[in-house]
Structures are given as C-alpha cells and as structure tokens.
Amino acid sequence: NINFLSPLTKTKKLIGDEGMSFSNAFVASPLCCPSRASILTGKYPHNHRVLNNTLEGNCSSQAWQKSEESHTFPALLHSYAGYQTFFAGKYLNQYGHADAGGVEHVPPGWNSWIGLERNSKYYNYTLSVNGKPQKHGADYSKDYLTDVLANVSLDFLQYKSNYQPFFMMVSTPAPHSPWTAAPQYQNCFNTTKAPRDPNFNIHGKNKHWLIRQAKTPMTNSSVQFLDDAFRNRWRTLLSVDDLVEKIVKRLEVRGELDNTYVFFTSDNGYHTGQFSLPLDKRQLYEFDIKVPLMVRGPNIKPNQTSRLAVANIDLGPTILDIAGYNVSKTQMDGMSFLPIMEGRMNSSSWRTDILVEYEGEGRNVSDPACPLLGPGVSECFPDCVCEDSYNNTYACVRIVAPSANLQYCEFDDNEVSRQRKFRESIIYFWFLRLLQK
C-alpha cells in the first residue's frame, strides 16, 4: 500500500532500522484469504487452492482443513521442531463458519489459539480461545481488538515456558475496514489525503475492461470517501504501532530480544484512487501486490535494504530455516531468504521472478447499483464502479532483476474478438511474526 508505513514510526524504528527492509516484497495473490493461505503453506494459490474469501472458494473450508492445515509451517514448527506456538487475531476470513467446524475448530499446530471469528472487526466480535467462544462488546478499555491482541500476546510472553523456543503470529485486522480507530487517535491526520500519485484519478486506458469501466474523473463523493478511508486506515495503524512497541519492549525487558527474529508484513496492498478505482485490492498492479516486509534478528545487520524479489510464500520456508527444519522436505513453493538477511548469499543466486495469481468473484445476477454492467460483477460502489468480476482472473510473472524490471500478465477472458486471452505487459522504470531461535 502506498505510504503504508508512514504512521508506523515506532515499528520502522524498532524493526526496520534494526534489521533488513525489503523494497520488492510481493504477495502471491492480492486478497486476504488466498494471501494468508500462501503465508501459512508457503504455496502459490494454484497449489493450496484457496481462490477467494468465500467458503466455496476454499477459504477455511473443510477441504482446506483436510488438505493443508496440518502442513502449514506453524504445524511443522510445533510437531517437528519442538516450538511453543501462539496465534492471535485474524486467521482466514471464513474461520469459525458453522460449515467449517465453528469456533470449536482449532487448526493443528497451535499451543495457544485466539482466533477471530470470520472477518475484520474492532468491536462486537467473537474470539475462539482454544476452541471456546469469547464474546466482546464495544467498551474500548476491554474490547478494542488491536489492544486485546497486544494484551494476550504479552500474557503469552509472560507465562510461556522458558525451556522451549517459541513462535508467535499476531495478526491484526487493522487497517482493514471498517477502519475504526481507537478513541485517542480519532482526530489524527485530519488534513491527510490519499496520495495524488501519477495514476490517481486517471482513466486506465488499454487496461482490462474492469479497469476501463471506472468513471473518470471520480465523483466528488468517491474522492471524499477514499480520502476519509485513507485517514481512518492510518488512524487504526497507530494502535498497531503501539502493539509492536509493547511486544518488542517486553522481549527486551525479558532479555529475549537479541535471540528473537521479528517479522512485520501484510497480506496485501490497497489502492485508493489509482486508475479511478476508489478503494479495494484484487488488481495486478504494484499498489495491490506490493507489501512492506521488515525483519530484525540475530546476525541481521541494522539499516539494510534488499531490492531482491521476495514473496509471502517465502515466509514459511525462511522461518522453518531459522528453526533448523529442512525446507526441502516440504511441498512449499517458496525459498528461505535467511541467507540474504545474514549476508551469506550472493544476490545473483536469488530468483528474479515470482507468480501473482487471482481468481475473480462475480455473481450470476446483476448488481442493483450497476444494472447496465450485467451479471458477473461484484464489490460495486453506488456510482457504479465495480472492483471485481468473475473474469478478473489472471496470472502474472513479476520480474525483478538487474537488467529487467517488468511484469507480464494474462487474463482468463474472452474479451478480445478473436477469442484470444487478454494480455497485459507492464514495465516499471523507476503484520507481526515473531520467532525465537
């Protein structure tokens, strides 16, 4: 996301400045559930088969549970590397669905499980606490989710065994909608607007039809809406910044920080007005597929930046490598970038290309907001700008190399009259994981 890290001043200081930042970190799919599944499994979506955020799209489905959950990297850490494991926050969007075992289902491999039922909320939600429902209301002091996740994380650090290594995954829904800021931050960034970058509010000519249908210029109400959303997203991140600080400081007080790896990243980017699309993700462009990634830990020198292409499928292999587990024993598509962080690998030995995949969602009936577009669209705004469709389905190769910086994509789409696939070539010229060794 553009300027994603700007509000996270403490996080940048405590993690980025103390370790390595990756300026070309990408997701395998620019949507929550497929991306989170790629993080957990180390696989591309065509291998883990989580297609979108629906149960029918394999998001936290029984099929996912049977085929993938026991092979995630936390499960391997727990079963084969002897780690204490802790999860808190948003898991997969359909987690807790009655047809997928409800909140009683605790994925294998977790000693401590505090999973959010379904999708992102800040108040009035249910947590699965080791398989038992815990309901929360709307009292900031007791229920604001980002702070609750911080507190349960600190509790885990306080009461865990000191005789086993540990792995924590703290997954804050922030800055996801509904973008509810903590009371003390509700008036921050009052004059901030979404960045007016070169692609802001311009027509996406020569793009896929879903991009071309966006109205240009955007209506005043759309611009106001996306600016408000941008501000609110930044406001919610201030509580995430506090959470990071609390955890890192607690590790320091306990004398554990120097032998703990701390990862900070996100599951997808976000656009706010680029090509006149008001706000969402799901697109193949840099603003949706690029994410922040910062890591600090033993043998990682401070203030480093790597321009090598890494992806969220690499997180699992890297963490397993840190734990001493042989990644070649897994079915993971990713690679460990631990040698990069420790300065043990020549950059020419690293890969130059990654895949980006997405399978679009669209309903068989017309959207009431956009009847003229017909069936097959979804995520539509009142002024008839739709962010997704069934044939917003593509595969891309993103190449980052000394001699080339480009992307090639093909859509599964019969838009072109000769019934060939729509192709697009693009040339570019210019959320916490903790691990103790």
XYZ file of C-alpha atoms in Angstrom:
437
model
C 0.000 0.000 0.000
C 1.250 3.491 -0.854
C 2.768 5.137 2.246
C 1.600 2.162 4.314
C 4.428 2.571 6.805
C 4.151 6.333 7.335
C 2.069 6.117 10.549
C 4.205 3.250 11.895
C 7.099 5.328 13.180
C 7.875 3.071 16.156
C 7.633 -0.094 14.054
C 10.078 1.290 11.489
C 12.489 2.275 14.247
C 12.217 -0.973 16.228
C 12.194 -3.444 13.310
C 13.197 -1.783 10.022
C 16.048 0.336 11.391
C 17.330 -2.608 13.430
C 17.336 -5.090 10.558
C 16.523 -5.518 6.883
C 13.721 -3.950 4.846
C 12.636 -5.487 1.533
C 11.655 -2.947 -1.102
C 10.359 -5.608 -3.517
C 8.170 -7.800 -1.318
C 5.069 -9.141 -3.069
C 2.037 -11.271 -2.329
C 1.133 -14.328 -4.378
C -2.457 -13.057 -4.554
C -3.794 -9.570 -3.699
C -6.652 -10.733 -1.475
C -6.824 -11.647 2.211
C -7.656 -15.350 2.278
C -5.553 -16.624 -0.653
C -2.643 -14.492 0.560
C -2.895 -15.704 4.156
C -3.085 -19.279 2.900
C 0.131 -18.652 0.927
C 1.829 -17.317 4.062
C 0.808 -20.380 6.090
C 1.558 -23.024 3.454
C 4.431 -21.450 1.520
C 2.480 -22.317 -1.640
C 1.087 -20.433 -4.587
C -2.725 -20.302 -4.817
C -2.806 -22.817 -7.689
C -1.319 -25.329 -5.234
C -3.178 -24.561 -1.995
C -6.411 -23.937 -3.958
C -7.748 -21.095 -1.817
C -9.254 -18.983 -4.577
C -11.012 -16.122 -2.801
C -12.602 -15.060 0.506
C -15.621 -17.368 0.307
C -16.183 -20.794 1.805
C -16.954 -22.020 -1.731
C -13.588 -20.565 -2.764
C -11.938 -22.895 -0.198
C -11.350 -20.175 2.423
C -11.068 -22.075 5.727
C -13.242 -24.837 4.264
C -13.257 -28.446 5.400
C -11.306 -29.303 2.248
C -8.617 -26.744 3.219
C -8.519 -28.169 6.729
C -8.047 -31.718 5.461
C -5.520 -30.979 2.737
C -3.387 -28.094 4.030
C -3.768 -27.196 7.709
C -1.608 -29.981 9.101
C 1.212 -28.998 6.706
C 1.445 -25.282 7.498
C 4.780 -24.013 8.720
C 3.483 -23.402 12.302
C 2.287 -27.022 12.416
C 5.742 -28.185 11.328
C 7.405 -25.909 13.902
C 5.211 -27.414 16.590
C 5.345 -31.080 15.572
C 8.918 -31.483 14.359
C 10.927 -28.584 15.756
C 9.525 -28.553 19.314
C 8.246 -24.965 19.305
C 5.629 -23.432 21.554
C 3.209 -21.771 19.158
C 0.818 -18.869 19.695
C -1.737 -17.327 17.360
C -3.834 -14.214 17.969
C -6.072 -12.318 15.546
C -7.499 -12.757 12.074
C -6.772 -16.184 10.588
C -8.766 -16.849 7.395
C -11.883 -14.850 6.511
C -14.325 -17.737 6.929
C -12.755 -19.140 10.098
C -15.487 -20.018 12.594
C -18.148 -20.640 9.933
C -20.630 -23.298 11.087
C -19.997 -25.331 7.925
C -16.275 -25.404 8.695
C -16.446 -26.593 12.292
C -17.308 -23.301 14.005
C -15.011 -21.648 16.530
C -14.547 -25.053 18.159
C -12.160 -25.936 15.343
C -8.579 -25.140 16.350
C -6.116 -25.611 13.482
C -3.402 -28.177 14.258
C -0.052 -26.961 15.478
C -1.074 -24.220 17.898
C -0.484 -24.443 21.665
C -2.337 -21.198 22.266
C -5.101 -20.200 19.851
C -7.010 -16.908 19.964
C -8.668 -16.688 16.571
C -11.120 -14.065 15.347
C -14.409 -15.468 14.117
C -14.846 -14.572 10.434
C -13.644 -11.245 9.038
C -12.242 -7.980 10.348
C -13.875 -6.158 13.251
C -12.728 -3.848 16.017
C -15.702 -4.202 18.403
C -18.601 -6.637 18.862
C -16.746 -9.757 17.744
C -16.195 -13.316 18.953
C -12.817 -14.899 19.604
C -12.107 -18.605 19.669
C -9.957 -19.063 22.766
C -8.560 -22.550 22.295
C -11.892 -23.603 20.780
C -14.219 -21.843 23.217
C -16.166 -18.733 22.154
C -15.371 -15.475 23.944
C -17.698 -12.608 23.046
C -16.593 -8.977 23.123
C -18.673 -5.808 23.112
C -17.995 -2.146 22.460
C -16.118 -0.967 25.562
C -12.798 0.468 24.394
C -10.960 -0.402 27.604
C -11.913 -4.097 27.348
C -12.818 -4.814 23.751
C -10.816 -2.831 21.178
C -9.374 -5.726 19.200
C -5.878 -4.387 18.443
C -5.319 -3.732 22.148
C -6.801 -7.112 23.121
C -4.327 -8.796 20.760
C -1.468 -6.829 22.321
C -2.522 -7.866 25.829
C -2.901 -11.588 25.081
C 0.485 -11.507 23.325
C 2.125 -10.022 26.397
C 0.420 -12.666 28.539
C 1.840 -15.417 26.360
C 5.350 -13.996 26.687
C 4.897 -13.776 30.452
C 3.655 -17.319 31.021
C 5.282 -19.425 28.285
C 7.925 -21.999 29.070
C 11.480 -20.712 29.087
C 12.769 -24.154 28.099
C 11.328 -24.289 24.598
C 11.743 -21.954 21.635
C 8.579 -20.096 20.685
C 6.743 -18.814 17.641
C 4.098 -16.087 17.754
C 1.834 -14.905 14.959
C -0.062 -11.722 15.809
C -2.465 -10.909 13.013
C -4.221 -7.575 13.414
C -7.207 -6.870 11.149
C -6.156 -3.207 11.128
C -6.044 -1.371 8.774
C -8.895 -3.369 7.219
C -12.415 -1.883 7.001
C -14.453 -0.779 8.933
C -11.377 1.291 9.909
C -12.449 2.010 13.490
C -9.726 3.982 15.241
C -9.060 3.953 18.974
C -10.623 6.979 20.709
C -7.288 8.702 21.341
C -6.430 8.560 17.633
C -9.748 9.538 16.056
C -8.635 13.099 15.307
C -5.166 12.340 13.962
C -4.213 13.029 10.334
C -7.187 15.371 9.862
C -5.582 17.099 6.864
C -4.104 13.959 5.300
C -5.355 12.871 1.885
C -4.724 9.803 -0.203
C -1.574 10.347 -2.295
C -2.159 12.056 -5.617
C 0.349 9.906 -7.452
C 0.635 9.899 -11.288
C -2.059 7.206 -11.643
C -4.533 8.906 -9.298
C -7.927 9.609 -10.851
C -6.835 8.919 -14.416
C -8.531 6.610 -16.897
C -6.998 3.151 -17.185
C -6.989 3.075 -20.981
C -5.567 -0.075 -22.563
C -6.249 -1.911 -19.301
C -8.582 -4.816 -18.611
C -12.262 -3.889 -19.107
C -12.818 -3.906 -15.322
C -10.299 -1.055 -15.021
C -11.651 0.776 -18.043
C -15.208 0.835 -16.684
C -14.199 3.046 -13.738
C -15.617 6.536 -14.185
C -13.024 9.273 -14.761
C -12.856 11.720 -13.183
C -14.197 10.174 -9.997
C -17.187 11.839 -8.400
C -16.532 14.242 -5.522
C -18.270 11.803 -3.189
C -15.921 8.986 -4.244
C -12.843 11.155 -3.689
C -14.165 12.233 -0.279
C -14.897 8.611 0.615
C -11.431 7.366 -0.313
C -9.709 10.272 1.487
C -11.733 9.529 4.623
C -10.882 5.854 4.345
C -7.182 6.640 3.891
C -7.177 8.785 7.056
C -9.032 6.157 9.045
C -6.692 3.408 7.903
C -3.725 5.441 9.134
C -5.512 6.074 12.437
C -6.065 2.349 13.033
C -2.370 1.733 12.334
C -1.365 3.901 15.292
C -2.708 1.176 17.591
C -0.772 -1.435 15.594
C 2.333 0.698 16.138
C 1.630 0.617 19.874
C 1.205 -3.176 19.763
C 4.566 -3.656 18.061
C 6.275 -1.407 20.578
C 4.754 -3.269 23.538
C 5.836 -6.665 22.271
C 9.357 -5.617 21.293
C 9.860 -3.802 24.613
C 8.582 -6.829 26.550
C 11.058 -9.070 24.722
C 13.793 -6.598 25.608
C 12.834 -6.493 29.286
C 12.802 -10.294 29.385
C 16.271 -10.426 27.843
C 14.951 -12.319 24.816
C 15.081 -9.688 22.077
C 18.651 -10.386 20.949
C 17.839 -14.000 20.066
C 14.384 -13.390 18.606
C 13.512 -12.793 14.958
C 10.746 -10.255 14.454
C 8.933 -10.115 11.089
C 6.492 -7.380 10.088
C 4.461 -7.642 6.892
C 0.950 -7.537 5.419
C -1.293 -9.837 3.384
C -1.979 -7.450 0.502
C -1.701 -3.880 -0.704
C -4.544 -1.456 -1.360
C -5.457 1.129 -3.940
C -7.056 4.493 -3.224
C -8.000 6.202 -6.464
C -5.400 4.759 -8.836
C -6.927 4.355 -12.328
C -10.067 5.910 -10.784
C -10.818 2.811 -8.695
C -11.996 4.260 -5.353
C -10.608 1.654 -2.940
C -10.006 -2.064 -2.707
C -7.330 -4.574 -3.748
C -7.653 -7.567 -6.198
C -5.697 -5.883 -9.004
C -2.375 -6.921 -10.523
C -0.698 -3.536 -10.104
C 2.085 -2.597 -7.742
C -0.212 -0.769 -5.322
C -2.121 -4.022 -4.651
C 0.584 -6.701 -4.854
C 3.492 -4.989 -3.074
C 3.641 -5.096 0.743
C 6.001 -3.911 3.470
C 8.389 -6.505 4.867
C 10.884 -5.814 7.642
C 12.850 -8.318 9.716
C 15.227 -7.974 12.651
C 17.044 -10.752 14.447
C 20.349 -12.471 15.243
C 23.054 -11.977 12.587
C 20.945 -9.428 10.679
C 22.835 -6.161 10.494
C 20.815 -2.981 11.063
C 19.730 -0.427 8.461
C 19.822 -2.752 5.473
C 17.563 -2.662 2.419
C 17.270 -5.510 -0.060
C 15.878 -4.981 -3.563
C 15.616 -8.692 -4.320
C 12.178 -10.077 -5.168
C 10.684 -11.895 -2.213
C 7.121 -13.105 -1.776
C 4.851 -14.154 1.058
C 5.385 -17.792 0.017
C 8.958 -17.301 1.290
C 7.966 -16.509 4.877
C 7.276 -20.128 5.892
C 10.498 -21.528 4.376
C 12.520 -18.718 5.980
C 11.074 -19.333 9.431
C 11.498 -23.111 9.117
C 15.110 -22.494 8.053
C 15.643 -20.369 11.152
C 14.289 -23.257 13.246
C 16.676 -25.715 11.581
C 13.987 -27.607 9.678
C 14.881 -28.929 6.227
C 12.605 -26.980 3.872
C 13.266 -29.463 1.043
C 11.157 -31.985 2.975
C 8.093 -29.797 2.424
C 5.925 -29.174 -0.640
C 6.454 -25.419 -0.331
C 6.980 -23.244 -3.419
C 8.867 -20.535 -1.548
C 12.543 -20.150 -0.665
C 14.304 -19.192 2.536
C 15.693 -15.669 2.427
C 17.607 -16.169 5.694
C 20.929 -16.355 3.771
C 20.133 -12.967 2.218
C 19.456 -11.396 5.615
C 22.647 -12.846 7.052
C 24.751 -11.803 4.067
C 25.632 -15.391 3.157
C 24.124 -15.389 -0.352
C 25.225 -13.555 -3.459
C 22.276 -11.655 -4.908
C 22.908 -13.249 -8.309
C 21.993 -16.628 -6.787
C 18.498 -15.465 -5.842
C 15.452 -15.864 -8.079
C 14.349 -12.989 -10.313
C 10.676 -13.859 -10.893
C 7.572 -14.668 -8.874
C 3.976 -15.508 -9.750
C 0.919 -13.429 -8.898
C -2.468 -15.114 -9.270
C -6.066 -14.128 -8.711
C -9.448 -15.679 -9.421
C -12.158 -13.042 -9.686
C -15.531 -13.160 -7.966
C -18.793 -12.220 -9.638
C -22.436 -13.028 -9.027
C -24.805 -14.559 -11.553
C -27.229 -11.674 -11.065
C -26.739 -8.013 -11.889
C -25.624 -5.719 -9.091
C -28.502 -3.329 -8.213
C -26.007 -0.449 -8.205
C -24.802 -1.289 -11.720
C -27.522 -2.992 -13.774
C -26.031 -1.870 -17.100
C -22.867 -3.913 -16.483
C -24.963 -7.070 -16.314
C -24.254 -10.179 -14.240
C -20.771 -11.209 -13.197
C -19.562 -8.150 -11.268
C -19.125 -7.594 -7.541
C -17.807 -5.117 -4.966
C -19.654 -2.241 -6.652
C -19.818 1.350 -5.427
C -23.003 3.441 -5.557
C -21.835 5.403 -8.602
C -21.381 2.138 -10.491
C -17.694 1.422 -10.186
C -17.130 -2.289 -9.659
C -13.901 -3.548 -8.124
C -14.197 -7.209 -9.139
C -15.742 -9.580 -11.679
C -15.718 -13.282 -12.452
C -13.257 -12.720 -15.323
C -10.927 -10.523 -13.304
C -8.946 -13.770 -13.284
C -5.276 -13.580 -14.158
C -1.795 -14.967 -13.733
C 1.272 -12.750 -13.803
C 5.019 -13.133 -13.773
C 6.683 -10.288 -11.875
C 10.376 -9.988 -12.750
C 12.886 -8.025 -10.680
C 16.431 -8.331 -11.982
C 19.436 -6.052 -12.595
C 18.614 -5.997 -16.311
C 14.809 -6.104 -16.170
C 12.022 -4.775 -14.009
C 8.727 -5.811 -15.552
C 5.516 -7.771 -15.292
C 3.627 -9.922 -17.782
C 0.018 -10.969 -17.191
C -2.645 -12.987 -18.920
C -6.343 -12.791 -18.140
C -8.726 -15.724 -18.407
C -11.035 -13.594 -20.509
C -12.594 -13.764 -23.965
C -12.947 -10.007 -24.266
C -10.939 -9.758 -27.491
C -12.916 -10.541 -30.624
C -10.552 -13.247 -31.872
C -11.236 -15.191 -28.645
C -7.647 -14.991 -27.507
C -6.799 -14.247 -23.930
C -6.423 -10.629 -22.968
C -2.743 -9.942 -22.300
C -1.143 -7.081 -20.494
C 2.512 -6.211 -20.246
C 3.670 -3.627 -17.758
C 7.152 -2.147 -17.480
C 8.222 -0.307 -14.343
C 11.023 2.225 -14.523
C 11.584 3.517 -11.517
C 1.614 -7.841 10.192
C 3.875 -9.438 13.012
C 5.713 -12.695 13.002
C 7.927 -13.406 15.999
C 10.385 -16.248 16.180
C 12.977 -17.164 18.756
C 15.984 -19.128 17.714
